[in-house]
Short mmCIF file of C-alpha atoms in Angstrom, two decimals:
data_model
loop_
_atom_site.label_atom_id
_atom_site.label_comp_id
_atom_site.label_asym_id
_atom_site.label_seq_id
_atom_site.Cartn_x
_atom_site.Cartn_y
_atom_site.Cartn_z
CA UNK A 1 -10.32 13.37 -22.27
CA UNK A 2 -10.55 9.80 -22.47
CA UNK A 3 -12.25 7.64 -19.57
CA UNK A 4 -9.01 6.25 -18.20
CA UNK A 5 -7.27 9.33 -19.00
CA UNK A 6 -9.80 11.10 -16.64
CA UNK A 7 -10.25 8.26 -14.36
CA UNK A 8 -6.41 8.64 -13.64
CA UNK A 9 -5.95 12.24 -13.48
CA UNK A 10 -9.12 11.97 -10.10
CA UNK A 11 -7.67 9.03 -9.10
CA UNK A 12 -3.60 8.45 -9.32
CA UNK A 13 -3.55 4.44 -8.73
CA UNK A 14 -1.84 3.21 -6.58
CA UNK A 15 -2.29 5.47 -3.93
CA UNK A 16 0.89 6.89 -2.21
CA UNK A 17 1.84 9.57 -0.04
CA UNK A 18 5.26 10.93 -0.66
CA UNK A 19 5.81 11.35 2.64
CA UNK A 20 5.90 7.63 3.46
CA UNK A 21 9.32 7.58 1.52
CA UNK A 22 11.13 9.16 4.77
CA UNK A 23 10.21 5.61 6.28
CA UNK A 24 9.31 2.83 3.89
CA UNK A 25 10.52 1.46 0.70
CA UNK A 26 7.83 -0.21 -1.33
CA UNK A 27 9.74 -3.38 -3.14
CA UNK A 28 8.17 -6.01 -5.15
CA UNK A 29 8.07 -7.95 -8.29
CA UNK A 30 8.84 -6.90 -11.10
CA UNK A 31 11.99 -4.63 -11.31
CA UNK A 32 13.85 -5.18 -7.98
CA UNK A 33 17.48 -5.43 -9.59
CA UNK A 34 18.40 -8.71 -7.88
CA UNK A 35 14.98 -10.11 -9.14
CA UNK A 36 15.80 -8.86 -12.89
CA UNK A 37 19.54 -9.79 -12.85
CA UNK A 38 18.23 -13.53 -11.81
CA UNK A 39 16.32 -14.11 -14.72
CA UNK A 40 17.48 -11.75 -17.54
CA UNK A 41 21.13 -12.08 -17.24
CA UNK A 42 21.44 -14.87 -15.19
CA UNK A 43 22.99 -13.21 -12.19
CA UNK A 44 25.93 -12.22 -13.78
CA UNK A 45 25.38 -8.69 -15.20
CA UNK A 46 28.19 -6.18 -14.89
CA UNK A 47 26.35 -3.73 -12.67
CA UNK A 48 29.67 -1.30 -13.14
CA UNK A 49 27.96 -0.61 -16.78
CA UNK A 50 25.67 2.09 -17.34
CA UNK A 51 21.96 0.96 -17.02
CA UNK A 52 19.26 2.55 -19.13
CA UNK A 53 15.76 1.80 -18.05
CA UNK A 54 12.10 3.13 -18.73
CA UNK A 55 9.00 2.72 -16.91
CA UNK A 56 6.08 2.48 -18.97
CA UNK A 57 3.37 3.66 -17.61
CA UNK A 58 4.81 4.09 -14.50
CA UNK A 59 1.67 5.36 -12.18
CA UNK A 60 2.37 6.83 -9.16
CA UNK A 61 6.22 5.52 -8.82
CA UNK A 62 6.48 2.20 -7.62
CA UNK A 63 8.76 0.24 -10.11
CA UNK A 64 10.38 4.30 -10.49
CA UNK A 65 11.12 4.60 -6.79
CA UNK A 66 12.52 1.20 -6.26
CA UNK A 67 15.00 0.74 -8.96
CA UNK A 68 16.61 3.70 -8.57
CA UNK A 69 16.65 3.73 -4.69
CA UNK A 70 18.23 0.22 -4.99
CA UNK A 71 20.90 1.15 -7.68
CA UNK A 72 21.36 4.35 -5.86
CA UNK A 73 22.42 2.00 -2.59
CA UNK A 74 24.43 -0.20 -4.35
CA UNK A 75 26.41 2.74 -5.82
CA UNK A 76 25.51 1.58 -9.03
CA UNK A 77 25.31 3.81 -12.39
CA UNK A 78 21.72 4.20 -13.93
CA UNK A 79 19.27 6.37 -15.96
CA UNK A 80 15.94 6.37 -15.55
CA UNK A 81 13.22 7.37 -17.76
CA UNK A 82 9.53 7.42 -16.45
CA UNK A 83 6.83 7.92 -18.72
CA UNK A 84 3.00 8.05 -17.82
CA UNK A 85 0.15 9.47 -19.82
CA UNK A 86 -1.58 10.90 -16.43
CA UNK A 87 -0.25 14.32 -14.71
CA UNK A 88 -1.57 13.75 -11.24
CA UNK A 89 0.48 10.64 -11.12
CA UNK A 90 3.61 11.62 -12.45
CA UNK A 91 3.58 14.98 -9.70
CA UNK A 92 3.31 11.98 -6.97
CA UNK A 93 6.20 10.33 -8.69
CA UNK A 94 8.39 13.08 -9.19
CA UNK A 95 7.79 14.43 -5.38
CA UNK A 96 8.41 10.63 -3.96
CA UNK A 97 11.38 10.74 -6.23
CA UNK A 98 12.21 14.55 -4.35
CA UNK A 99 11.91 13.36 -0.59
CA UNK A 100 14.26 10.53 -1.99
CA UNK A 101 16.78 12.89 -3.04
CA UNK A 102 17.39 10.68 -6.38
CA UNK A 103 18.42 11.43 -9.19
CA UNK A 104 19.07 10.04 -12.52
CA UNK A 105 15.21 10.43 -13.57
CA UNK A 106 13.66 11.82 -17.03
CA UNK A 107 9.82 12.50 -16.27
CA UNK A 108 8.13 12.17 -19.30
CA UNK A 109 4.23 13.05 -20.03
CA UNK A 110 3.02 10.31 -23.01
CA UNK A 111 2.07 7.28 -24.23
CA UNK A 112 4.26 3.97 -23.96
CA UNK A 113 3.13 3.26 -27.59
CA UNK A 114 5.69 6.13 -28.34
CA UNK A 115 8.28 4.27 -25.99
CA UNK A 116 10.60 3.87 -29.37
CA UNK A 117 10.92 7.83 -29.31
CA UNK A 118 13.26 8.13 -26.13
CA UNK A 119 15.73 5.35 -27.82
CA UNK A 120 16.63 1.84 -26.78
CA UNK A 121 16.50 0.89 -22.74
CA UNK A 122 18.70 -2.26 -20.93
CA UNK A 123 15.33 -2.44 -19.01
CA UNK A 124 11.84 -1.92 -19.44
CA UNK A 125 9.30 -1.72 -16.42
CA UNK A 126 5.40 -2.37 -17.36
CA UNK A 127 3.37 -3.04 -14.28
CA UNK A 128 -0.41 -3.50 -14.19
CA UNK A 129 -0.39 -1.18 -17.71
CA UNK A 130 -1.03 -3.70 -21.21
CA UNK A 131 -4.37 -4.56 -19.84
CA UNK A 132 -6.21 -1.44 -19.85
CA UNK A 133 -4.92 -0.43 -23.38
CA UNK A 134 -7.39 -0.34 -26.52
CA UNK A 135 -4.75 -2.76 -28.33
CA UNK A 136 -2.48 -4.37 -26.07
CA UNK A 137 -0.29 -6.08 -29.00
CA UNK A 138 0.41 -2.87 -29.94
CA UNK A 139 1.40 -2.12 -26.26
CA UNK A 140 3.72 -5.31 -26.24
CA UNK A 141 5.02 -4.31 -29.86
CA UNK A 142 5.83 -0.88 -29.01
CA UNK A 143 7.91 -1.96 -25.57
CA UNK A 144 9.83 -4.61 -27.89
CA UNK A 145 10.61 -2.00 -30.34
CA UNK A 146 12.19 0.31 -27.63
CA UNK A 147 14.24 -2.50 -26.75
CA UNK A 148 18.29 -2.93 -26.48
CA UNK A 149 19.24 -6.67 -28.16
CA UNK A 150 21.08 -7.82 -24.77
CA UNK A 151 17.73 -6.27 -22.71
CA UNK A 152 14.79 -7.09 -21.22
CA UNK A 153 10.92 -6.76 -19.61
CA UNK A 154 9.50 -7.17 -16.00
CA UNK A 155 5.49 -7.19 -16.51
CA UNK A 156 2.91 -7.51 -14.89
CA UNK A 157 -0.56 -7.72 -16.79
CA UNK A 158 -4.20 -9.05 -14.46
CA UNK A 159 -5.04 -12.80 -14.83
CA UNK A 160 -8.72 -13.98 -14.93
CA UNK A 161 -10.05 -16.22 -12.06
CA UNK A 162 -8.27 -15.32 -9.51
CA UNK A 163 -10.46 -12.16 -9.97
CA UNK A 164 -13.13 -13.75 -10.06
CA UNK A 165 -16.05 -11.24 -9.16
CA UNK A 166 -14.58 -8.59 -10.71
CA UNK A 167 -15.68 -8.02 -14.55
CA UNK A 168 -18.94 -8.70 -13.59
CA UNK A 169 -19.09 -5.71 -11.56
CA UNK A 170 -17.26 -3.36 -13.62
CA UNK A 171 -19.73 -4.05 -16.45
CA UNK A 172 -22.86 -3.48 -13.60
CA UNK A 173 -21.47 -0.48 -12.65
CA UNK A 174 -20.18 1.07 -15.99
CA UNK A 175 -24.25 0.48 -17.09
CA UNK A 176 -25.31 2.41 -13.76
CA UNK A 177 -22.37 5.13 -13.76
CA UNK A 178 -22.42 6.04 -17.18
CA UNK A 179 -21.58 9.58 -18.26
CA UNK A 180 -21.19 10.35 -14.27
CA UNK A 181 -18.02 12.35 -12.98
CA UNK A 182 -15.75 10.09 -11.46
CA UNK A 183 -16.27 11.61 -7.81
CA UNK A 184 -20.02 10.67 -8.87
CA UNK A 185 -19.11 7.11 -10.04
CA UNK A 186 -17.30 6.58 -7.22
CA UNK A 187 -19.96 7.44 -4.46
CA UNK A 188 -22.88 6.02 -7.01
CA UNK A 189 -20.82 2.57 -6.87
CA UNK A 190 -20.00 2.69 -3.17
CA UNK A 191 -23.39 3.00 -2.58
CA UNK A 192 -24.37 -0.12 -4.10
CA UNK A 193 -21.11 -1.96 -2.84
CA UNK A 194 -22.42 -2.28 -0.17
CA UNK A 195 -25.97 -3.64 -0.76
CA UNK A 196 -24.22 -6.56 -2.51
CA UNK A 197 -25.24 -10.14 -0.89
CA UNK A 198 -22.40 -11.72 1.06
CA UNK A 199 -22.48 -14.92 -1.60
CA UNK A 200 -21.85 -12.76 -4.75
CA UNK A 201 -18.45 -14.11 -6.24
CA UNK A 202 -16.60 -11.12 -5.49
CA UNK A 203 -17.41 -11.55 -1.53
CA UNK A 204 -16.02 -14.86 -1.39
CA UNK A 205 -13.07 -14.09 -3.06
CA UNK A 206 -10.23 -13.83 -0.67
CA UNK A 207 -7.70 -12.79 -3.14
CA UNK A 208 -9.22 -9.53 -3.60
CA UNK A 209 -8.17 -6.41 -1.71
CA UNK A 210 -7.51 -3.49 -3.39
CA UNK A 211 -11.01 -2.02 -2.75
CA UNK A 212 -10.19 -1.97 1.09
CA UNK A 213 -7.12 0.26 0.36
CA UNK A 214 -8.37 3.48 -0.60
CA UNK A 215 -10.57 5.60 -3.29
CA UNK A 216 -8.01 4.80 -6.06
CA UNK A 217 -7.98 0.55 -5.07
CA UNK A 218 -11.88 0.93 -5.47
CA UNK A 219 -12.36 2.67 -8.63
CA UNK A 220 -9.28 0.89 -10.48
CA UNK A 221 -10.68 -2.86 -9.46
CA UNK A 222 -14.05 -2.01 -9.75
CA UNK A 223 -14.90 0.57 -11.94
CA UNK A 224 -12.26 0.84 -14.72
CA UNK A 225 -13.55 1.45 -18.19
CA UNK A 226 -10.80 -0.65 -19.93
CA UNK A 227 -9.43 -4.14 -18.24
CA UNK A 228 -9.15 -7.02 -19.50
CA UNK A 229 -7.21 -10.19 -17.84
CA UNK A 230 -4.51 -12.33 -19.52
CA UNK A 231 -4.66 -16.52 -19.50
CA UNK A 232 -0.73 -17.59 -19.24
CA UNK A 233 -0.76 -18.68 -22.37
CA UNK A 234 -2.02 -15.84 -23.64
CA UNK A 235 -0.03 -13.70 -21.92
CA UNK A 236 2.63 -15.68 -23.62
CA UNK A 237 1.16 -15.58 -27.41
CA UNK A 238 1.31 -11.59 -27.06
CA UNK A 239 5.13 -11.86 -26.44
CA UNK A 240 5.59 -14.07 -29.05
CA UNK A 241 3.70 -12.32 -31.39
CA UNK A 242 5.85 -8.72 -30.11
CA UNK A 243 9.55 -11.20 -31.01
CA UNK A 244 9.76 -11.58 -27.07
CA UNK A 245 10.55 -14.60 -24.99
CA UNK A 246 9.68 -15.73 -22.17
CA UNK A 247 12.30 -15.49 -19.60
CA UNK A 248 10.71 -16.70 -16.67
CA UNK A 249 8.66 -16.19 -13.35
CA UNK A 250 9.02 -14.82 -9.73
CA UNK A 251 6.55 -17.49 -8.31
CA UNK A 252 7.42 -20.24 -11.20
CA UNK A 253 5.89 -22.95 -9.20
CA UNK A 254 2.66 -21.68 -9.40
CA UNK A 255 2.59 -22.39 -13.20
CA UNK A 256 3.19 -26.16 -12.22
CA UNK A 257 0.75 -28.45 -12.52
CA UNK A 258 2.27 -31.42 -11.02
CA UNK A 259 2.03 -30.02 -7.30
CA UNK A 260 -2.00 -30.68 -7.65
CA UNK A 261 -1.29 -34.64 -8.57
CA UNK A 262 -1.48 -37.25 -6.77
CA UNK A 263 1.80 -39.25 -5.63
CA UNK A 264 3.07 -41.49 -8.76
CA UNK A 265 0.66 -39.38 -11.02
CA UNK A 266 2.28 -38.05 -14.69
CA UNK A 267 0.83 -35.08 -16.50
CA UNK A 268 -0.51 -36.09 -20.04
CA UNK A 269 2.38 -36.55 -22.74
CA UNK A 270 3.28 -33.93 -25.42
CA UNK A 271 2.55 -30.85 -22.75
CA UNK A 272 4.16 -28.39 -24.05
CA UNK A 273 5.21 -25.08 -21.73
CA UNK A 274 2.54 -22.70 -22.64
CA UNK A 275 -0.19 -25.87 -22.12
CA UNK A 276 1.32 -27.02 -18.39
CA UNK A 277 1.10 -23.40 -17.50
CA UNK A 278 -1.80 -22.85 -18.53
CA UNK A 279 -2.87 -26.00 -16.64
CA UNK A 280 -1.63 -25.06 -13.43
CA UNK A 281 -3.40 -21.47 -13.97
CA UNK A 282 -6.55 -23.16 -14.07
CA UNK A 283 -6.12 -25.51 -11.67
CA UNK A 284 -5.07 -22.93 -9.03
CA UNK A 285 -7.84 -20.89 -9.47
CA UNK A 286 -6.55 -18.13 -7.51
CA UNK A 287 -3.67 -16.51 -9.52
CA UNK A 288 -4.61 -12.66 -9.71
CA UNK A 289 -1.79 -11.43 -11.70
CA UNK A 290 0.79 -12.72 -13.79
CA UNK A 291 4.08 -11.42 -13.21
CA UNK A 292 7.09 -12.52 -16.00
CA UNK A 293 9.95 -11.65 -17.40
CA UNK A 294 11.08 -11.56 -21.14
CA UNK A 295 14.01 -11.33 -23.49
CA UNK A 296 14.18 -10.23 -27.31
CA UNK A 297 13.74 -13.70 -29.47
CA UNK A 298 17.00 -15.37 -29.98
CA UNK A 299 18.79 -14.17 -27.36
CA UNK A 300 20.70 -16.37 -25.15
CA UNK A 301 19.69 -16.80 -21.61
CA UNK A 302 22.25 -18.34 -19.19
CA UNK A 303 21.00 -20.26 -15.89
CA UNK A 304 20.82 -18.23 -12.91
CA UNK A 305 23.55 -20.34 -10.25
CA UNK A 306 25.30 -22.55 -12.81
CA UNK A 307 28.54 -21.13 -12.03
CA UNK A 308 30.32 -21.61 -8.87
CA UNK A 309 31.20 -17.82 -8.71
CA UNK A 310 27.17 -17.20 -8.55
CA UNK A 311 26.18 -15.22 -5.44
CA UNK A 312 22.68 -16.37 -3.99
CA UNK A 313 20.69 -13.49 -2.60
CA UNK A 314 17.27 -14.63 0.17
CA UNK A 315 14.38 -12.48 -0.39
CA UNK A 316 12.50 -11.52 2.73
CA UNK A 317 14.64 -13.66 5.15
CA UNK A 318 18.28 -14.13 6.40
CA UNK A 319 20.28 -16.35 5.76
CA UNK A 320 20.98 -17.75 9.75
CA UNK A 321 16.84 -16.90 10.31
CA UNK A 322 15.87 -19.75 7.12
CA UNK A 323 19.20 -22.19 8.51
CA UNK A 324 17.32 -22.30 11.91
CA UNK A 325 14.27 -23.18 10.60
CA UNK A 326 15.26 -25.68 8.28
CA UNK A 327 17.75 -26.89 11.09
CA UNK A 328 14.85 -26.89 13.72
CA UNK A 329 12.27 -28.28 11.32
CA UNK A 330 13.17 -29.79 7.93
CA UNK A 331 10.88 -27.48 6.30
CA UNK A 332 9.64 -24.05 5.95
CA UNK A 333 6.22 -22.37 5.87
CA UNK A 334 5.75 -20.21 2.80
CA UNK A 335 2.65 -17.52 2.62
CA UNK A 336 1.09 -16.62 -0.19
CA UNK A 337 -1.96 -14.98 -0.30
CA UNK A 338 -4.95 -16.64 1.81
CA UNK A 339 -3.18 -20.11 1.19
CA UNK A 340 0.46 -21.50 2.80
CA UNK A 341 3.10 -23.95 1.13
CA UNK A 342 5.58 -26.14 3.15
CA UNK A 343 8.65 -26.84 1.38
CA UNK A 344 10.72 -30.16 2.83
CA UNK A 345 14.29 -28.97 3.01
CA UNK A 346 17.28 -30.85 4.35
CA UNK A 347 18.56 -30.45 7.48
CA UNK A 348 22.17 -30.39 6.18
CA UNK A 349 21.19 -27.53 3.37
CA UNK A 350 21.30 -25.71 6.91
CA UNK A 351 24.87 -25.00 7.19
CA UNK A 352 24.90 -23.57 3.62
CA UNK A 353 22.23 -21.40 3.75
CA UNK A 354 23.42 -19.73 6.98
CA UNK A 355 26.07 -18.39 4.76
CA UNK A 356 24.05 -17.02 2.53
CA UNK A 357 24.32 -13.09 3.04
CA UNK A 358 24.68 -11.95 -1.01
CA UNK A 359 28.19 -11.52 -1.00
CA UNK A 360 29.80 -14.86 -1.12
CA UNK A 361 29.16 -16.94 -3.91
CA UNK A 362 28.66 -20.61 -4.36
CA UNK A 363 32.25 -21.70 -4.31
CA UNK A 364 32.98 -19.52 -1.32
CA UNK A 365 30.10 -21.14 0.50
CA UNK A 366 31.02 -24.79 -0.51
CA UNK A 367 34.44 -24.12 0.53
CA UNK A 368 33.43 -22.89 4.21
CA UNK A 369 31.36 -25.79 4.76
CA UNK A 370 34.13 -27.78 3.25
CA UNK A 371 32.58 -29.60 0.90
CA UNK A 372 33.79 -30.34 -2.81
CA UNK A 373 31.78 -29.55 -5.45
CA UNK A 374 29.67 -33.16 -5.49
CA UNK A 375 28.33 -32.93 -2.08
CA UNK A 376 28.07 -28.91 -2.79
CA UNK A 377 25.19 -29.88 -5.34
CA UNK A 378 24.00 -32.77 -3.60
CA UNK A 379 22.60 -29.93 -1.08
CA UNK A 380 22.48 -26.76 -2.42
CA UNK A 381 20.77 -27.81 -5.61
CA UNK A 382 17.40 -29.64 -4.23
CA UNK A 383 16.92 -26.16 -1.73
CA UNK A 384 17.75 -24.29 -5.14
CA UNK A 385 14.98 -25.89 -6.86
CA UNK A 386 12.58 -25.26 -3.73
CA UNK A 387 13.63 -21.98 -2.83
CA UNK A 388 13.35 -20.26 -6.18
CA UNK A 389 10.39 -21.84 -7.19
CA UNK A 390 9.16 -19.45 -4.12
CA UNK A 391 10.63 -16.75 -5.42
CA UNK A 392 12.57 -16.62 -2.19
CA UNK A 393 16.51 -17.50 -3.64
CA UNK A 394 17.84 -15.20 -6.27
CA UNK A 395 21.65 -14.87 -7.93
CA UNK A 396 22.90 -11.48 -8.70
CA UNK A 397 26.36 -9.91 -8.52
CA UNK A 398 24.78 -6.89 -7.79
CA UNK A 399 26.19 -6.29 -4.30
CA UNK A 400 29.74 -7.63 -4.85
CA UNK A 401 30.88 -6.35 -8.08
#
C-alpha cells in the first residue's frame, strides 16, 4: 500500500461524522448547483434534463452529499457517481449518503485516472485531489477525457503562499517520521508541533487551520507524503494543456490586481489573463486554495445575467437582510478569511435587491421597481459587478424551472 493510500485508509480527510447530516448540510465551493449553473452554463441550464455527474476523488462526501441533497430539494433529476481510491472514506460517504436517505449514487472503489471507464459526466467534481497525485496532468487529462462536450469541472487544487509554513514542515517531518505507522507519525509529529517557536512561518500564518480540526486536518496539512501547490497560472497551463478552459472563479476578485493600486494607477500594458492573475496571487499573499471552474476548449460560454429572464440567486444572505444594509449604509462588509472587504453599493440598488429571493428574474424585478430596462442596468449592473466578484450573487434557473 502506497503512503497516501495508507495515510487515507487511518485517516479519512476531511473528517465527518455521519451523524451530523440529521442537522447540518456542509455547502461550499465547488459543486453547489447554483454556483456551477452560474459559470458553466450561464444560469440557464435546463435542470428538467437528466444530470450525470462524478466525483473524483470524492473523500469522505462533501461535494457527494451536497449535490445530490440540493438536486434532491429542488426535485431535480440526477445520477451520481462517486469514486475514491480509499475504503474508509467511501464507508463515511456512503453512510452520510444513508442518514440522507438519497439516492441516485454509484460508489465506486478506484482511481480518477480511470474516470473515462464509467462514460462521459455533465459534471465533474475534483476537490483538494490533482495535487497529491504522482502526475497531475495526467489527473487533469484523465477528468477531460471523461468529459461530455456541453460539460464541465469545479476544482479545487492548494495554492502556494497562502500556505506558507507548510512544505517546510511536511519535508521536516517526512525526514523524522519515515517508515513510522501513521498512528506513530502522527503522535511523533504532534510531539514536535508543539516545541515549534511562535515566529516559525507556519505560526504566523493566520490562514491556516486545518490542524486545529482534528487527527485527519493534522496529518493531511502537515504530514502528507504527496502535495504540491498550484500558482494561478499554472493551475491554468494544466487545463490548457488537458483541452480545458477556464470558465471562471467563485472569489474572481481576488485574481485582480488593480484593487492593490493606488487611485489613477494602470496595471502594465499587454497583461494578459493568466499574467494579472497571477499578479494578484502574489500580491495577496494569502490565497490558500484555488477554486475554478472549466469548460472543454471551444465551447461556448454565455454570460451569467445577460438576459432579462436571468434569475439572481444571494449566497449566504437575503435578499431584504443585504437591501437594509445597503439602504442603511451604502456599503457592505464582506469576510474572508482573517481579512474584511467593503464594497460601496448604491443606496437605490436597495429596492432591487430586496426582491431578490431566486425566483424572479431580472425583468420581473425591473418591472416591480418600475423601472425600464436603462435605469434597470444603471443599478443592477454596478452591484452585479460587486456582488459576484464576492462570490455572493449567482444566476441559475435552478429553482424556477
Amino acid at each position: 500500500m502506497s503512503a497516501v493510500s495508507e495515510q487515507y485508509e487511518a485517516y479519512p480527510y476531511p473528517e465527518r461524522d455521519p451523524a451530523d447530516e440529521r442537522r447540518r448540510l456542509i455547502t461550499g465551493s465547488p459543486s453547489h448547483p447554483l454556483e456551477m449553473d452560474h459559470f458553466l452554463w450561464g444560469g440557464a441550464r435546463d435542470w428538467s434534463k437528466p444530470f450525470r455527474v462524478l466525483t473524483a476523488g470524492g473523500g469522505t462526501g462533501d461535494a457527494l452529499i451536497q449535490l445530490a441533497a440540493v438536486l434532491t430539494a429542488a426535485g431535480k433529476r440526477y445520477e451520481i457517481t462517486y469514486l475514491d481510491l480509499s475504503r474508509a472514506a467511501r464507508r463515511i460517504a456512503e453512510e452520510r449518503a444513508k442518514v440522507r436517505g438519497l439516492g441516485g449514487i454509484t460508489f465506486v472503489t478506484g482511481s480518477l485516472l480511470d474516470a473515462a471507464d464509467h462514460g462521459r459526466f455533465d459534471y465533474i467534481d475534483c476537490c483538494g485531489v490533482l495535487h497529491h497525485l504522482p502526475d497531475p496532468q495526467a489527473g487533469f487529462d484523465a477528468l477531460a477525457a471523461a468529459l461530455a462536450p456541453e460539460g464541465g469541472m469545479g476544482l479545487m487544487v492548494y495554492a502556494p503562499y497562502g500556505r506558507s509554513g507548510v512544505y517546510p514542515l511536511q519535508e521536516a517531518f517526512g525526514a523524522l517520521t519515515r517508515g513510522m505507522a501513521p498512528k506513530a507519525r502522527l503522535a511523533a509529529a504532534r510531539a514536535v508541533f508543539a516545541r515549534l517557536p511562535e515566529g516559525h512561518p507556519f505560526r504566523r500564518n493566520p490562514n491556516l487551520v486545518d490542524h486545529e480540526q482534528g487527527d485527519a486536518g493534522f496529518y493531511d496539512l502537515l504530514l502528507h507524503s504527496q502535495d504540491r501547490p498550484f500558482a494561478i497560472d499554472e493551475l491554468l497551463c494544466c487545463l490548457d494543456r488537458a483541452g480545458l478552459a477556464f470558465a471562471g472563479a467563485p472569489m474572481a476578485a481576488l485574481y485582480d490586481p488593480a484593487r492593490f493600486l493606488p487611485a489613477g494607477a494602470a496595471l502594465p500594458d499587454g497583461l494578459e489573463d493568466a499574467g494579472r492573475m497571477a499578479l494578484a496571487e502574489k500580491l495577496d499573499g494569502t490565497i490558500k486554495t484555488h477554486v475554478v471552474y472549466a469548460a472543454p476548449k471551444g465551447r461556448v460560454l454565455a454570460r451569467a445575467g445577460a438576459d432579462p429572464q436571468a434569475v439572481p440567486h444571494l449566497k449566504g444572505v437575503s435578499g431584504p437582510d443585504l437591501a437594509r444594509q445597503v439602504e442603511r449604509k451604502g456599503e457592505i462588509s464582506v469576510v474572508r478569511g482573517a481579512g474584511r472587504v467593503t464594497l460601496p453599493l448604491d443606496r437605490a440598488a436597495a429596492a432591487l435587491l430586496a426582491r431578490v429571493n431566486g425566483r424572479a428574474t431580472l425583468a420581473e424585478i425591473a418591472a416591480a421597481a418600475r423601472l425600464d430596462s436603462f435605469a434597470m442596468n444603471a443599478l443592477w449592473r454596478p452591484a452585479e459587478r460587486a456582488l459576484t466578484g464576492q462570490g455572493l450573487l449567482l444566476y441559475s434557473r435552478l429553482l424556477r424551472d
